[in-house]
Amino acid sequence: MYRSGAVMAWNVFRFCTALRGLGSIMILLVMGVVGVTYYAVVLTNYGPSLASSGGLLDALIAFLVLIIFHCLLLMLLWCYFSVVFTDPGSVPPNWRPELDEERGEADPLTASEFGASPADSGNPRIRFCRKCNQLKPPRCHHCSVCGRCVLKMDHHCVWVVNCVGALNYKYFLLFLFYTFLETTVVTLSLLPQFIAFFSDGEIPGTPGTLATTFLAFVLNLAFALSVLGFLIMHISLVAGNTTTIEAYEKKTTPKWRYDLGRKRNFEQVFGMDKRYWFIPAYSEEDLRRIPALHGFEYPSKPDLDAQE
């Protein structure tokens, strides 16, 4: 029994190590897809159309496609690298909960992880991480890939080579949003060329440019469909003020103490300042007024707190 358990732990460790090693490869893969798409849309199809004398309407369409494409690409890359380089939030050394948390204001989901000895906390409900050997704030979880506890951890994403947590969750959602818009625009803009592949007419261009256009269309269509599913899932999570991990853990929980209504749930992720909703940043006012944006304190329903 012990041996099988040791083998399982070793396999999990190897899996986590492999995920860490994917870092540079995944970033290069994302940049490769962006490069292929840019070559197909700008350099092969709509750039030449804009420069050619094919007519005013063709030039106008090409101009609009190129403007939309570059704007969305700029936002996509801004959000992507914001997720990659923003720390999702970690627990400071020797962190201790506030007084109200010591009285019981702790996340009740992971009772198996509480395990804090009386020496660590006067309340056994205070959450404790045995791997980090320290107390954990509410809604904090340990990431085996990063090897640390992450504030309001949603999941570890190999595409961004980082955990998605309290401090970069909004950036991740915006990355999904702009990726969906960009891949949809590319798919629609390359659709005529894709249909032309199966027509009997002569298609302009070299075999290399035609192959690149075909590949860009297929890749962007696949990403648009897959990202749409993730986007819908995370929209529902934001609406309920939960994360992917919490949604799995609270399957048997009829009421969720952090669900404060869609408007307040949305503000705890995107802030209250509408000017910052669509960019990977927060206003200083929101950072002062909304403690949840820092990842340590989360308002909850008083009636559910009283029942605990």
mmCIF file of C-alpha atoms in Angstrom:
data_model
loop_
_atom_site.group_PDB
_atom_site.id
_atom_site.type_symbol
_atom_site.label_atom_id
_atom_site.label_comp_id
_atom_site.label_asym_id
_atom_site.label_seq_id
_atom_site.Cartn_x
_atom_site.Cartn_y
_atom_site.Cartn_z
ATOM 1 C CA MET A 1 0.000 0.000 0.000
ATOM 2 C CA TYR A 2 2.753 2.398 0.930
ATOM 3 C CA ARG A 3 4.674 1.546 -2.197
ATOM 4 C CA SER A 4 1.750 2.311 -4.518
ATOM 5 C CA GLY A 5 1.189 5.594 -2.718
ATOM 6 C CA ALA A 6 4.836 6.501 -3.119
ATOM 7 C CA VAL A 7 4.723 5.676 -6.823
ATOM 8 C CA MET A 8 1.607 7.854 -7.277
ATOM 9 C CA ALA A 9 3.239 10.778 -5.482
ATOM 10 C CA TRP A 10 6.353 10.381 -7.637
ATOM 11 C CA ASN A 11 4.266 10.358 -10.813
ATOM 12 C CA VAL A 12 2.400 13.492 -9.737
ATOM 13 C CA PHE A 13 5.721 15.190 -9.017
ATOM 14 C CA ARG A 14 6.987 14.290 -12.484
ATOM 15 C CA PHE A 15 3.770 15.643 -14.014
ATOM 16 C CA CYS A 16 4.121 18.964 -12.177
ATOM 17 C CA THR A 17 7.781 19.183 -13.165
ATOM 18 C CA ALA A 18 6.830 18.580 -16.794
ATOM 19 C CA LEU A 19 4.279 21.403 -16.649
ATOM 20 C CA ARG A 20 6.957 23.776 -15.348
ATOM 21 C CA GLY A 21 9.186 22.787 -18.265
ATOM 22 C CA LEU A 22 6.502 23.707 -20.804
ATOM 23 C CA GLY A 23 6.871 27.389 -19.977
ATOM 24 C CA SER A 24 8.984 28.774 -22.802
ATOM 25 C CA ILE A 25 7.573 26.264 -25.281
ATOM 26 C CA MET A 26 3.972 27.398 -24.708
ATOM 27 C CA ILE A 27 4.872 31.081 -25.059
ATOM 28 C CA LEU A 28 6.705 30.323 -28.293
ATOM 29 C CA LEU A 29 3.711 28.315 -29.491
ATOM 30 C CA VAL A 30 1.356 31.236 -28.832
ATOM 31 C CA MET A 31 3.729 33.612 -30.619
ATOM 32 C CA GLY A 32 3.957 31.114 -33.497
ATOM 33 C CA VAL A 33 0.181 31.080 -33.937
ATOM 34 C CA VAL A 34 0.152 34.880 -33.819
ATOM 35 C CA GLY A 35 2.934 34.989 -36.418
ATOM 36 C CA VAL A 36 1.196 32.605 -38.817
ATOM 37 C CA THR A 37 -2.036 34.548 -38.450
ATOM 38 C CA TYR A 38 -0.336 37.892 -39.008
ATOM 39 C CA TYR A 39 1.410 36.609 -42.119
ATOM 40 C CA ALA A 40 -1.817 35.216 -43.569
ATOM 41 C CA VAL A 41 -4.048 38.205 -42.823
ATOM 42 C CA VAL A 42 -1.725 41.194 -43.227
ATOM 43 C CA LEU A 43 1.117 40.169 -45.505
ATOM 44 C CA THR A 44 -0.635 37.669 -47.756
ATOM 45 C CA ASN A 45 -4.230 38.814 -48.152
ATOM 46 C CA TYR A 46 -5.433 42.194 -46.873
ATOM 47 C CA GLY A 47 -2.169 44.113 -47.008
ATOM 48 C CA PRO A 48 -1.772 43.530 -50.757
ATOM 49 C CA SER A 49 -5.499 44.208 -51.266
ATOM 50 C CA LEU A 50 -5.097 47.605 -49.633
ATOM 51 C CA ALA A 51 -2.133 48.453 -51.855
ATOM 52 C CA SER A 52 -3.626 47.141 -55.088
ATOM 53 C CA SER A 53 -5.921 49.035 -57.441
ATOM 54 C CA GLY A 54 -8.739 46.533 -57.187
ATOM 55 C CA GLY A 55 -11.401 49.096 -56.431
ATOM 56 C CA LEU A 56 -12.487 51.450 -53.679
ATOM 57 C CA LEU A 57 -14.755 48.918 -51.972
ATOM 58 C CA ASP A 58 -12.021 46.260 -51.753
ATOM 59 C CA ALA A 59 -9.582 48.815 -50.382
ATOM 60 C CA LEU A 60 -12.117 50.001 -47.777
ATOM 61 C CA ILE A 61 -12.847 46.434 -46.644
ATOM 62 C CA ALA A 62 -9.131 45.684 -46.403
ATOM 63 C CA PHE A 63 -8.558 48.879 -44.401
ATOM 64 C CA LEU A 64 -11.326 48.047 -41.912
ATOM 65 C CA VAL A 65 -10.139 44.448 -41.490
ATOM 66 C CA LEU A 66 -6.561 45.572 -40.869
ATOM 67 C CA ILE A 67 -7.597 48.245 -38.339
ATOM 68 C CA ILE A 68 -9.807 45.838 -36.360
ATOM 69 C CA PHE A 69 -7.201 43.076 -36.587
ATOM 70 C CA HIS A 70 -4.362 45.234 -35.238
ATOM 71 C CA CYS A 71 -6.467 46.774 -32.443
ATOM 72 C CA LEU A 72 -7.622 43.385 -31.197
ATOM 73 C CA LEU A 73 -4.128 41.926 -31.557
ATOM 74 C CA LEU A 74 -2.693 44.755 -29.472
ATOM 75 C CA MET A 75 -5.244 44.173 -26.689
ATOM 76 C CA LEU A 76 -4.783 40.397 -26.885
ATOM 77 C CA LEU A 77 -1.004 40.619 -26.463
ATOM 78 C CA TRP A 78 -1.317 43.247 -23.706
ATOM 79 C CA CYS A 79 -3.677 41.031 -21.723
ATOM 80 C CA TYR A 80 -1.681 37.871 -22.445
ATOM 81 C CA PHE A 81 1.614 39.212 -21.159
ATOM 82 C CA SER A 82 -0.182 40.833 -18.221
ATOM 83 C CA VAL A 83 -1.329 37.362 -17.170
ATOM 84 C CA VAL A 84 2.111 35.863 -17.805
ATOM 85 C CA PHE A 85 4.086 38.454 -15.832
ATOM 86 C CA THR A 86 1.607 39.338 -13.065
ATOM 87 C CA ASP A 87 1.993 37.382 -9.841
ATOM 88 C CA PRO A 88 -1.445 35.862 -9.095
ATOM 89 C CA GLY A 89 -0.937 36.557 -5.411
ATOM 90 C CA SER A 90 1.057 34.710 -2.765
ATOM 91 C CA VAL A 91 0.793 34.435 1.002
ATOM 92 C CA PRO A 92 3.342 36.571 2.876
ATOM 93 C CA PRO A 93 5.648 34.665 5.257
ATOM 94 C CA ASN A 94 4.213 34.233 8.753
ATOM 95 C CA TRP A 95 0.817 35.542 7.611
ATOM 96 C CA ARG A 96 -1.870 35.477 10.308
ATOM 97 C CA PRO A 97 -5.626 36.032 9.875
ATOM 98 C CA GLU A 98 -7.424 39.077 11.159
ATOM 99 C CA LEU A 99 -9.439 38.972 14.367
ATOM 100 C CA ASP A 100 -12.767 38.295 12.647
ATOM 101 C CA GLU A 101 -11.246 35.333 10.805
ATOM 102 C CA GLU A 102 -9.882 33.950 14.081
ATOM 103 C CA ARG A 103 -13.443 33.922 15.351
ATOM 104 C CA GLY A 104 -14.527 31.668 12.552
ATOM 105 C CA GLU A 105 -14.573 33.717 9.371
ATOM 106 C CA ALA A 106 -12.738 31.043 7.384
ATOM 107 C CA ASP A 107 -13.477 29.247 4.147
ATOM 108 C CA PRO A 108 -15.442 26.096 5.083
ATOM 109 C CA LEU A 109 -14.866 24.216 1.831
ATOM 110 C CA THR A 110 -11.628 22.375 2.450
ATOM 111 C CA ALA A 111 -11.975 21.016 5.948
ATOM 112 C CA SER A 112 -9.438 18.296 5.147
ATOM 113 C CA GLU A 113 -6.834 21.012 4.676
ATOM 114 C CA PHE A 114 -7.495 22.898 7.900
ATOM 115 C CA GLY A 115 -5.316 20.631 10.027
ATOM 116 C CA ALA A 116 -3.797 23.504 11.971
ATOM 117 C CA SER A 117 -2.586 22.489 15.380
ATOM 118 C CA PRO A 118 -3.607 24.474 18.478
ATOM 119 C CA ALA A 119 -0.135 25.967 18.444
ATOM 120 C CA ASP A 120 -0.775 27.406 15.009
ATOM 121 C CA SER A 121 -4.261 28.719 15.594
ATOM 122 C CA GLY A 122 -6.786 28.960 18.369
ATOM 123 C CA ASN A 123 -9.510 27.870 15.941
ATOM 124 C CA PRO A 124 -9.288 24.515 14.091
ATOM 125 C CA ARG A 125 -11.347 26.018 11.257
ATOM 126 C CA ILE A 126 -8.506 28.331 10.259
ATOM 127 C CA ARG A 127 -7.089 26.869 7.055
ATOM 128 C CA PHE A 128 -3.561 25.513 7.099
ATOM 129 C CA CYS A 129 -1.304 24.331 4.260
ATOM 130 C CA ARG A 130 0.820 21.363 5.240
ATOM 131 C CA LYS A 131 3.014 21.745 2.146
ATOM 132 C CA CYS A 132 3.874 25.401 2.777
ATOM 133 C CA ASN A 133 3.635 24.888 6.535
ATOM 134 C CA GLN A 134 1.694 28.097 7.063
ATOM 135 C CA LEU A 135 -1.829 29.418 7.468
ATOM 136 C CA LYS A 136 -3.894 30.196 4.386
ATOM 137 C CA PRO A 137 -6.196 33.178 3.757
ATOM 138 C CA PRO A 138 -9.795 32.517 2.696
ATOM 139 C CA ARG A 139 -10.201 31.109 -0.835
ATOM 140 C CA CYS A 140 -6.464 30.395 -1.084
ATOM 141 C CA HIS A 141 -5.225 27.059 -2.496
ATOM 142 C CA HIS A 142 -1.887 25.358 -2.964
ATOM 143 C CA CYS A 143 -0.587 24.957 -6.524
ATOM 144 C CA SER A 144 1.538 21.858 -6.985
ATOM 145 C CA VAL A 145 3.026 23.221 -10.205
ATOM 146 C CA CYS A 146 4.143 26.557 -8.729
ATOM 147 C CA GLY A 147 4.916 24.932 -5.378
ATOM 148 C CA ARG A 148 3.187 27.609 -3.301
ATOM 149 C CA CYS A 149 -0.194 28.815 -2.079
ATOM 150 C CA VAL A 150 -1.997 31.152 -4.486
ATOM 151 C CA LEU A 151 -4.597 33.725 -3.434
ATOM 152 C CA LYS A 152 -8.068 32.879 -4.782
ATOM 153 C CA MET A 153 -6.519 30.343 -7.124
ATOM 154 C CA ASP A 154 -8.641 29.465 -10.155
ATOM 155 C CA HIS A 155 -6.290 27.073 -11.963
ATOM 156 C CA HIS A 156 -2.765 26.711 -13.282
ATOM 157 C CA CYS A 157 -2.767 27.564 -16.996
ATOM 158 C CA VAL A 158 -0.001 26.109 -19.160
ATOM 159 C CA TRP A 159 -0.829 28.589 -21.943
ATOM 160 C CA VAL A 160 0.132 31.565 -19.784
ATOM 161 C CA VAL A 161 2.838 29.674 -17.855
ATOM 162 C CA ASN A 162 1.377 30.954 -14.616
ATOM 163 C CA CYS A 163 -1.323 30.426 -12.061
ATOM 164 C CA VAL A 164 -4.560 32.332 -12.511
ATOM 165 C CA GLY A 165 -5.463 33.872 -9.170
ATOM 166 C CA ALA A 166 -6.731 36.958 -7.381
ATOM 167 C CA LEU A 167 -4.335 39.483 -8.919
ATOM 168 C CA ASN A 168 -4.461 38.366 -12.567
ATOM 169 C CA TYR A 169 -7.882 36.704 -12.965
ATOM 170 C CA LYS A 170 -9.341 39.794 -14.642
ATOM 171 C CA TYR A 171 -6.396 39.870 -17.058
ATOM 172 C CA PHE A 172 -6.997 36.204 -17.903
ATOM 173 C CA LEU A 173 -10.678 36.836 -18.622
ATOM 174 C CA LEU A 174 -9.788 39.775 -20.873
ATOM 175 C CA PHE A 175 -7.238 37.577 -22.640
ATOM 176 C CA LEU A 176 -9.992 35.030 -23.364
ATOM 177 C CA PHE A 177 -12.342 37.814 -24.471
ATOM 178 C CA TYR A 178 -9.925 39.440 -26.917
ATOM 179 C CA THR A 179 -8.687 36.060 -28.153
ATOM 180 C CA PHE A 180 -12.244 35.086 -29.033
ATOM 181 C CA LEU A 181 -12.872 38.384 -30.833
ATOM 182 C CA GLU A 182 -9.549 38.234 -32.697
ATOM 183 C CA THR A 183 -9.877 34.612 -33.810
ATOM 184 C CA THR A 184 -13.480 35.234 -34.881
ATOM 185 C CA VAL A 185 -12.455 38.238 -36.988
ATOM 186 C CA VAL A 186 -9.607 36.251 -38.567
ATOM 187 C CA THR A 187 -11.867 33.287 -39.281
ATOM 188 C CA LEU A 188 -14.482 35.467 -40.997
ATOM 189 C CA SER A 189 -11.884 37.461 -42.925
ATOM 190 C CA LEU A 190 -10.167 34.324 -44.250
ATOM 191 C CA LEU A 191 -13.412 32.451 -44.938
ATOM 192 C CA PRO A 192 -13.614 33.577 -48.610
ATOM 193 C CA GLN A 193 -10.067 32.352 -49.219
ATOM 194 C CA PHE A 194 -10.830 29.082 -47.447
ATOM 195 C CA ILE A 195 -13.926 28.512 -49.599
ATOM 196 C CA ALA A 196 -11.845 29.298 -52.673
ATOM 197 C CA PHE A 197 -9.630 26.298 -51.867
ATOM 198 C CA PHE A 198 -12.510 24.013 -52.781
ATOM 199 C CA SER A 199 -13.691 25.933 -55.824
ATOM 200 C CA ASP A 200 -12.772 25.205 -59.417
ATOM 201 C CA GLY A 201 -11.477 28.698 -60.082
ATOM 202 C CA GLU A 202 -7.851 29.765 -60.077
ATOM 203 C CA ILE A 203 -6.571 31.018 -56.734
ATOM 204 C CA PRO A 204 -3.922 33.766 -56.714
ATOM 205 C CA GLY A 205 -0.801 33.225 -54.676
ATOM 206 C CA THR A 206 2.047 30.755 -54.255
ATOM 207 C CA PRO A 207 1.584 27.292 -52.726
ATOM 208 C CA GLY A 208 3.320 28.565 -49.586
ATOM 209 C CA THR A 209 1.002 31.523 -49.076
ATOM 210 C CA LEU A 210 -2.058 29.374 -49.802
ATOM 211 C CA ALA A 211 -0.944 26.773 -47.274
ATOM 212 C CA THR A 212 -0.329 29.478 -44.661
ATOM 213 C CA THR A 213 -3.780 30.965 -45.247
ATOM 214 C CA PHE A 214 -5.391 27.539 -44.929
ATOM 215 C CA LEU A 215 -3.465 26.798 -41.713
ATOM 216 C CA ALA A 216 -4.315 30.202 -40.201
ATOM 217 C CA PHE A 217 -8.009 29.703 -40.920
ATOM 218 C CA VAL A 218 -8.117 26.239 -39.325
ATOM 219 C CA LEU A 219 -6.123 27.323 -36.260
ATOM 220 C CA ASN A 220 -8.216 30.420 -35.625
ATOM 221 C CA LEU A 221 -11.489 28.567 -36.105
ATOM 222 C CA ALA A 222 -10.382 25.919 -33.608
ATOM 223 C CA PHE A 223 -9.266 28.546 -31.071
ATOM 224 C CA ALA A 224 -12.459 30.576 -31.501
ATOM 225 C CA LEU A 225 -14.663 27.564 -30.737
ATOM 226 C CA SER A 226 -12.582 26.327 -27.797
ATOM 227 C CA VAL A 227 -12.092 29.771 -26.232
ATOM 228 C CA LEU A 228 -15.834 30.441 -26.523
ATOM 229 C CA GLY A 229 -16.499 27.449 -24.271
ATOM 230 C CA PHE A 230 -13.963 28.649 -21.679
ATOM 231 C CA LEU A 231 -15.330 32.179 -21.871
ATOM 232 C CA ILE A 232 -18.898 31.046 -21.207
ATOM 233 C CA MET A 233 -17.729 28.912 -18.272
ATOM 234 C CA HIS A 234 -15.778 31.771 -16.657
ATOM 235 C CA ILE A 235 -18.617 34.239 -17.188
ATOM 236 C CA SER A 236 -20.830 31.909 -15.150
ATOM 237 C CA LEU A 237 -18.122 31.645 -12.479
ATOM 238 C CA VAL A 238 -17.821 35.439 -12.217
ATOM 239 C CA ALA A 239 -21.612 35.747 -12.019
ATOM 240 C CA GLY A 240 -21.614 33.406 -9.016
ATOM 241 C CA ASN A 241 -18.411 34.851 -7.469
ATOM 242 C CA THR A 242 -16.629 31.524 -7.510
ATOM 243 C CA THR A 243 -13.565 29.949 -9.088
ATOM 244 C CA THR A 244 -12.999 26.733 -11.006
ATOM 245 C CA ILE A 245 -11.652 25.016 -7.872
ATOM 246 C CA GLU A 246 -14.467 26.314 -5.675
ATOM 247 C CA ALA A 247 -17.118 25.329 -8.212
ATOM 248 C CA TYR A 248 -15.856 21.756 -7.972
ATOM 249 C CA GLU A 249 -15.605 21.800 -4.178
ATOM 250 C CA LYS A 250 -19.043 23.301 -3.513
ATOM 251 C CA LYS A 251 -20.999 20.859 -5.673
ATOM 252 C CA THR A 252 -22.795 19.659 -2.541
ATOM 253 C CA THR A 253 -23.127 23.133 -1.002
ATOM 254 C CA PRO A 254 -26.646 24.539 -1.624
ATOM 255 C CA LYS A 255 -25.700 28.148 -0.792
ATOM 256 C CA TRP A 256 -22.463 29.983 -1.506
ATOM 257 C CA ARG A 257 -21.519 32.550 1.113
ATOM 258 C CA TYR A 258 -19.537 34.751 -1.313
ATOM 259 C CA ASP A 259 -22.360 35.133 -3.847
ATOM 260 C CA LEU A 260 -23.422 38.766 -3.307
ATOM 261 C CA GLY A 261 -25.408 39.244 -6.506
ATOM 262 C CA ARG A 262 -24.173 39.558 -10.077
ATOM 263 C CA LYS A 263 -23.351 43.264 -9.901
ATOM 264 C CA ARG A 264 -21.190 43.055 -6.771
ATOM 265 C CA ASN A 265 -19.687 39.757 -7.918
ATOM 266 C CA PHE A 266 -18.635 41.407 -11.178
ATOM 267 C CA GLU A 267 -17.129 44.389 -9.334
ATOM 268 C CA GLN A 268 -14.969 42.104 -7.185
ATOM 269 C CA VAL A 269 -13.194 40.968 -10.355
ATOM 270 C CA PHE A 270 -13.354 43.958 -12.717
ATOM 271 C CA GLY A 271 -13.706 46.839 -10.264
ATOM 272 C CA MET A 272 -16.277 49.636 -10.243
ATOM 273 C CA ASP A 273 -14.555 52.067 -12.616
ATOM 274 C CA LYS A 274 -15.994 51.390 -16.080
ATOM 275 C CA ARG A 275 -12.988 53.006 -17.777
ATOM 276 C CA TYR A 276 -10.841 50.080 -16.624
ATOM 277 C CA TRP A 277 -13.212 47.212 -17.382
ATOM 278 C CA PHE A 278 -11.673 46.362 -20.754
ATOM 279 C CA ILE A 279 -7.980 46.891 -19.979
ATOM 280 C CA PRO A 280 -5.669 44.805 -17.743
ATOM 281 C CA ALA A 281 -5.398 47.379 -14.963
ATOM 282 C CA TYR A 282 -7.307 48.805 -11.979
ATOM 283 C CA SER A 283 -7.890 52.346 -10.860
ATOM 284 C CA GLU A 284 -6.287 53.434 -7.587
ATOM 285 C CA GLU A 285 -9.748 54.219 -6.247
ATOM 286 C CA ASP A 286 -10.965 50.672 -6.877
ATOM 287 C CA LEU A 287 -7.868 49.224 -5.217
ATOM 288 C CA ARG A 288 -8.664 51.303 -2.128
ATOM 289 C CA ARG A 289 -12.408 50.605 -2.041
ATOM 290 C CA ILE A 290 -12.485 46.893 -2.942
ATOM 291 C CA PRO A 291 -10.387 44.696 -0.594
ATOM 292 C CA ALA A 292 -11.193 41.596 -2.671
ATOM 293 C CA LEU A 293 -8.913 42.892 -5.447
ATOM 294 C CA HIS A 294 -5.934 42.318 -3.130
ATOM 295 C CA GLY A 295 -6.878 38.677 -2.506
ATOM 296 C CA PHE A 296 -6.997 38.546 1.305
ATOM 297 C CA GLU A 297 -10.466 39.732 2.340
ATOM 298 C CA TYR A 298 -13.799 38.851 0.758
ATOM 299 C CA PRO A 299 -17.232 40.112 1.837
ATOM 300 C CA SER A 300 -19.775 37.381 2.400
ATOM 301 C CA LYS A 301 -23.440 37.000 3.236
ATOM 302 C CA PRO A 302 -24.042 37.797 6.923
ATOM 303 C CA ASP A 303 -26.912 35.317 7.222
ATOM 304 C CA LEU A 304 -24.726 32.425 6.049
ATOM 305 C CA ASP A 305 -21.869 33.523 8.306
ATOM 306 C CA ALA A 306 -24.197 33.466 11.315
ATOM 307 C CA GLN A 307 -25.232 29.890 10.541
ATOM 308 C CA GLU A 308 -21.644 28.641 10.626
#
